[in-house]
Tab-separated table of C-alpha atoms in Angstrom:
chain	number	residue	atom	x	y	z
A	1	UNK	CA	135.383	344.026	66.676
A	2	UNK	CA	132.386	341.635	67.536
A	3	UNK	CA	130.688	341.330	64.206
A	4	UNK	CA	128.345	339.312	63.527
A	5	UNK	CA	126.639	338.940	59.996
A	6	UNK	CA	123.551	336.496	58.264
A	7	UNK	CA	122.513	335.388	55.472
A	8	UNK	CA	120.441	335.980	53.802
A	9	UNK	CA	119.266	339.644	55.092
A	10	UNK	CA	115.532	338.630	53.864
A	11	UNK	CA	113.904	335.981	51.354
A	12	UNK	CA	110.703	335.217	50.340
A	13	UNK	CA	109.615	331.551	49.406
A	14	UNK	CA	106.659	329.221	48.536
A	15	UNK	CA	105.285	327.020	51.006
A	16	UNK	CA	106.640	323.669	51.170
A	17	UNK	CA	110.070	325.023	50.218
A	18	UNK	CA	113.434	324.887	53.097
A	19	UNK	CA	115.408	327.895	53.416
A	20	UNK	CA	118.606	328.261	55.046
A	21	UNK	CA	119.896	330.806	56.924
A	22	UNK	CA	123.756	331.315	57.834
A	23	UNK	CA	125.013	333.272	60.411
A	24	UNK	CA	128.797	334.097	61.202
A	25	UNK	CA	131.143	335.636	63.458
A	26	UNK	CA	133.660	337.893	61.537
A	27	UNK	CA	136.290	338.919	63.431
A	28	UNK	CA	136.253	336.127	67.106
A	29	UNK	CA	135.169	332.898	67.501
A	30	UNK	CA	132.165	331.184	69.082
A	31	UNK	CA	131.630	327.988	70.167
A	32	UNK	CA	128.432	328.662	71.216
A	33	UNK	CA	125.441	331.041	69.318
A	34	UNK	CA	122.288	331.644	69.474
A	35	UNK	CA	119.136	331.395	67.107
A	36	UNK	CA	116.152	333.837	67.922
A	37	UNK	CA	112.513	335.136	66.651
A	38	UNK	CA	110.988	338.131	66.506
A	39	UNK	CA	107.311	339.016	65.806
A	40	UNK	CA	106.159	342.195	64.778
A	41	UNK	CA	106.452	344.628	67.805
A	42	UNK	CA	107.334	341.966	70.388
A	43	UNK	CA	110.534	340.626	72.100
A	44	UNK	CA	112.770	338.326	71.142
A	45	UNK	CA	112.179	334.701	71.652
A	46	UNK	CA	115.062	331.822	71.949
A	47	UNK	CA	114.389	329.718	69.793
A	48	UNK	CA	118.324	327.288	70.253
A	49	UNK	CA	121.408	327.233	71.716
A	50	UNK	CA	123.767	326.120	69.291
A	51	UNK	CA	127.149	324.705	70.218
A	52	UNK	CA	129.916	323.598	67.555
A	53	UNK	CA	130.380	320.376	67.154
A	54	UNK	CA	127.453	319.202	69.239
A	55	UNK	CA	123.844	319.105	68.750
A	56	UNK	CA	121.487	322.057	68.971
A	57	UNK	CA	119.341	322.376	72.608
A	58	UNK	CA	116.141	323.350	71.769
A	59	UNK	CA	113.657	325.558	74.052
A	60	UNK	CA	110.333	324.019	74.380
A	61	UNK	CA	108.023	324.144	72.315
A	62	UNK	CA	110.520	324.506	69.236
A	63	UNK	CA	110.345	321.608	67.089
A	64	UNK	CA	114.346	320.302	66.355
A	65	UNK	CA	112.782	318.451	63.202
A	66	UNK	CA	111.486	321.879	61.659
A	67	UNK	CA	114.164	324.090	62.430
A	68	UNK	CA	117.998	322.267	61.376
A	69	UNK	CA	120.542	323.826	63.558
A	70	UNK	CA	124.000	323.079	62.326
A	71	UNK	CA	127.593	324.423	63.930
A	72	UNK	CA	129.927	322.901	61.844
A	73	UNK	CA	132.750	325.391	62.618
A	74	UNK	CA	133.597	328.065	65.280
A	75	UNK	CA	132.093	331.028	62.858
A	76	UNK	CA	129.407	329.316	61.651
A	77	UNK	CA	126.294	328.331	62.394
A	78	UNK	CA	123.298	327.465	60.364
A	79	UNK	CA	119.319	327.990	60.403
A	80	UNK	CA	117.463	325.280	58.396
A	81	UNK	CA	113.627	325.947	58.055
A	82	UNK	CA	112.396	322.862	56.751
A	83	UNK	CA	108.505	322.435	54.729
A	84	UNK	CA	108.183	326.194	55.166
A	85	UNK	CA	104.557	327.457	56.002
A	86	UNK	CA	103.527	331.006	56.164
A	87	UNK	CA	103.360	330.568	60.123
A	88	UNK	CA	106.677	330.337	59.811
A	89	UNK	CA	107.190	333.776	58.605
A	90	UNK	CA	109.337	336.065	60.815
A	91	UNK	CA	111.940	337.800	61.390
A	92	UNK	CA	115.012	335.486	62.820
A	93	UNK	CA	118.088	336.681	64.347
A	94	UNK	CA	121.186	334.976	65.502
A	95	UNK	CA	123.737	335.937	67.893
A	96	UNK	CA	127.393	334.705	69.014
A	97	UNK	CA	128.760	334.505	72.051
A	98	UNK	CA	132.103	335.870	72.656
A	99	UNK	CA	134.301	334.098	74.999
A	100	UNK	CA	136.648	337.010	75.732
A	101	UNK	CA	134.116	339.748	76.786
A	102	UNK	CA	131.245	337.493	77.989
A	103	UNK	CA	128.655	338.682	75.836
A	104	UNK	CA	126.058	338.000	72.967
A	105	UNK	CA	126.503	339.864	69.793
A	106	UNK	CA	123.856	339.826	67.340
A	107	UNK	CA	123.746	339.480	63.514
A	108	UNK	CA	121.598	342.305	61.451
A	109	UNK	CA	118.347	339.448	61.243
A	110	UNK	CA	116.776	337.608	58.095
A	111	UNK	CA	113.276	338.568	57.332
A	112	UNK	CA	111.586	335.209	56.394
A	113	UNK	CA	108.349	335.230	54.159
A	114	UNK	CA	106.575	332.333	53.069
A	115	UNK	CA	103.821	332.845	50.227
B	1	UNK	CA	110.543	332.070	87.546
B	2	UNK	CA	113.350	334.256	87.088
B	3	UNK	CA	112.329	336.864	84.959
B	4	UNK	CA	112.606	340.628	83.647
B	5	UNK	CA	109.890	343.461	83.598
B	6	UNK	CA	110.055	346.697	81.357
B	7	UNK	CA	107.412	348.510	82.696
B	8	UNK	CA	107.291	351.440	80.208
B	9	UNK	CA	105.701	349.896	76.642
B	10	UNK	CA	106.229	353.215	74.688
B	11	UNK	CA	107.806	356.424	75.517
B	12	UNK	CA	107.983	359.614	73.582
B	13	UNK	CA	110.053	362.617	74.292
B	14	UNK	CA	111.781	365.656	72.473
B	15	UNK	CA	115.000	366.012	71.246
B	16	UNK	CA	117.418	366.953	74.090
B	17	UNK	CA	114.792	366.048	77.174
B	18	UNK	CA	116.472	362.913	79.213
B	19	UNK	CA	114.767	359.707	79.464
B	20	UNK	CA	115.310	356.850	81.978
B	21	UNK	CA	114.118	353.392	80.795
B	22	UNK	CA	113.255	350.916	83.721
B	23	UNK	CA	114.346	347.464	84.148
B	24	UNK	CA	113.481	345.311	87.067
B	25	UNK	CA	113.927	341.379	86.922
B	26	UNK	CA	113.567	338.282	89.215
B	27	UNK	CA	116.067	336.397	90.739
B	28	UNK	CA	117.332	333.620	93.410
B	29	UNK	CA	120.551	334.032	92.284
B	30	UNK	CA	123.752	335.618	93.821
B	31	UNK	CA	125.829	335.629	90.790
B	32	UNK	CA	123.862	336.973	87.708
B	33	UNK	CA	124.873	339.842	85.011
B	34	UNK	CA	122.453	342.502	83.088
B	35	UNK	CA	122.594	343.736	79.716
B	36	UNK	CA	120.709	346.168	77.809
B	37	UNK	CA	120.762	346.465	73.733
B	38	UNK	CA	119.541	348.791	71.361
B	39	UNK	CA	117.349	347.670	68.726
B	40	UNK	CA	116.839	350.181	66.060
B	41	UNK	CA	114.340	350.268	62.821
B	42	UNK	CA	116.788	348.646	60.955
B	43	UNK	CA	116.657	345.320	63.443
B	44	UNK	CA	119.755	344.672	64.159
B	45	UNK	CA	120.348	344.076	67.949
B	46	UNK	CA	123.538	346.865	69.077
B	47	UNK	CA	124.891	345.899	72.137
B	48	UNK	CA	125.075	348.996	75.255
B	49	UNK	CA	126.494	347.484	78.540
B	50	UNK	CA	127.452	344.263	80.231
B	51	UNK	CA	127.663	344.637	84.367
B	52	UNK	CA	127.811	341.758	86.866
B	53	UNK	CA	126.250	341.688	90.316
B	54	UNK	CA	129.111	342.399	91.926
B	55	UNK	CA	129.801	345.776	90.659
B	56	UNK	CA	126.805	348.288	92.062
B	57	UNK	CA	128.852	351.295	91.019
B	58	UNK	CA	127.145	353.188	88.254
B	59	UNK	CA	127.904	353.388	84.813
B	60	UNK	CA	128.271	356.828	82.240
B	61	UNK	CA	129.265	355.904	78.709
B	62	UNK	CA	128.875	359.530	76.960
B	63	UNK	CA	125.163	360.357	77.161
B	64	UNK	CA	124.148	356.699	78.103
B	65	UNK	CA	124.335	356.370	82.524
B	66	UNK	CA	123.040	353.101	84.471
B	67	UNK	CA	121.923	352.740	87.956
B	68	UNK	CA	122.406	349.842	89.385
B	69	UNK	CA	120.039	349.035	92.187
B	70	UNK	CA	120.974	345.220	93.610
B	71	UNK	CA	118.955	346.010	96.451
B	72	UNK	CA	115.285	346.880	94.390
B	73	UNK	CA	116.873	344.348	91.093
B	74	UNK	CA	116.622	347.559	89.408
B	75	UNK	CA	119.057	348.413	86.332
B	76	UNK	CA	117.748	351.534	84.763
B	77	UNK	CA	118.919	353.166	81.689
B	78	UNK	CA	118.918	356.870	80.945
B	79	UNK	CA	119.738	358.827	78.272
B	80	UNK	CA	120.801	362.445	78.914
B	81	UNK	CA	120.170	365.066	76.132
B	82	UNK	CA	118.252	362.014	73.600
B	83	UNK	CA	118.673	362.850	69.974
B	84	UNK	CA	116.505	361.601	67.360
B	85	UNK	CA	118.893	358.922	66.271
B	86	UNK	CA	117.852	357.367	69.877
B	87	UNK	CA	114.772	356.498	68.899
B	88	UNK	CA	114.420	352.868	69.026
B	89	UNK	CA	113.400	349.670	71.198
B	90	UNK	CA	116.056	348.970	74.277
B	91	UNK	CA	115.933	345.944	75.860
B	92	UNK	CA	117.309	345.037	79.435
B	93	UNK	CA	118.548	341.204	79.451
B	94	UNK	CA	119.511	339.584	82.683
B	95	UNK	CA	121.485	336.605	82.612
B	96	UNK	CA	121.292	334.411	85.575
B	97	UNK	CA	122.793	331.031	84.828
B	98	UNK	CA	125.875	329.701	83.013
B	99	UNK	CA	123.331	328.421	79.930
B	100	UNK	CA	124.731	332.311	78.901
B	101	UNK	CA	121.311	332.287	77.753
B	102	UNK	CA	119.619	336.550	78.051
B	103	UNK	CA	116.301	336.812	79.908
B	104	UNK	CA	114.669	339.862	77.038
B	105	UNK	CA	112.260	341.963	78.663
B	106	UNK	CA	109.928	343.147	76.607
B	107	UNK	CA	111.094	346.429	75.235
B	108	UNK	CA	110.797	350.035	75.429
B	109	UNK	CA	110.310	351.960	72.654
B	110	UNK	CA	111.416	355.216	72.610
B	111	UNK	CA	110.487	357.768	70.429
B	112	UNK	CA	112.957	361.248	70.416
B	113	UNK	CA	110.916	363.868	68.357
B	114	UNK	CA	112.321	366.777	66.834
């Protein structure tokens, strides 16, 4: 139980271009998930808390107008990198919260590229 | 600032040695929980062990133990008899507020050799 997958698992796109990532609880549901980055050989940083059927909260220093954050259901949320520049290029991971055992549970990641 | 410190950056041992990974984090608060993942090559994030701050007995899961110090906000990690399919970056995350938001330290990396 407590699966957690994304999509996609890694893309590569021009500059300019928005890419959308999906991420999904398989087998619970979440009202609330998560939306991290990872650099090369550092930690993870939150990027958003996303809870369904309410707007994303942001961390600071994330800008809400670059990075869409929609929760349209209770096993869905979405990633929306808008005007993509190659300082966007990372490697993103979501996670979901489960309400039964209290904890975070983390999708496999999308490796972002932007040429 | 609440906040988590994972002392050891890299750490290589051979197959079947133990390892402990440290974890020691910041906090005002009473009521908190810790958690520690696994983050292999492949990236994805595998969860280890939830414990709240009530519960200071220790943990054994196998060849994974925790030690659970409230009094030095220590929760260390060892792994008795490491194999090479341990080698990866573990990461202790506290979580001190009801945001459910994880505190990530920044890693260990562990190396098991052959």
């Amino acid at each position: 139980g407590a699966v957690v997958s994304q999509h996609p698992s890694w893309v590569i796109c021009k500059s300019g271009t928005s890419v959308k990532i999906e991420c999904r609880s398989l087998d619970f549901q979440a009202t609330t998930m998560f939306w991290y980055r990872q650099f090369p050989k550092q930690s993870l940083m939150l990027m958003a808390t996303s809870n369904e059927g309410s707007k994303a909260t942001y961390e600071q220093g994330v800008e809400k107008d670059k990075f869409l954050i929609n929760h349209a259901s209770l096993t869905l949320s979405t990633l929306t990198v808008t005007s993509a520049h190659p300082e966007d290029s990372s490697f993103y991971i979501c996670s979901a919260l489960s309400g039964s055992s209290d904890t975070q549970y983390f999708g496999p990641g999308t490796r972002l590229t932007v040429l | 600032a609440q906040k988590v410190t994972q002392a050891q950056t890299e750490i290589s041992v051979v197959e079947k040695e133990d390892v402990t990974l440290d974890c020691v984090y910041e906090t005002r608060d009473t009521t908190y929980y810790l958690f520690w993942y696994k983050q292999p090559p492949s990236g994805e994030l595998v969860f280890l062990i939830r414990r709240n701050s009530f519960d200071e007995q220790n943990e054994i899961s196998g060849r994974y133990s925790w030690n659970f110090q409230k009094s030095t906000s220590s929760f260390n990690f060892t792994i008795t008899a490491s194999q090479v399919v341990d080698s990866a970056v573990y990461f202790c995350a506290p979580r001190m507020d009801s945001s459910y938001k994880l505190i990530f330290g920044s890693g260990t990396r562990l190396l098991v050799r052959p």
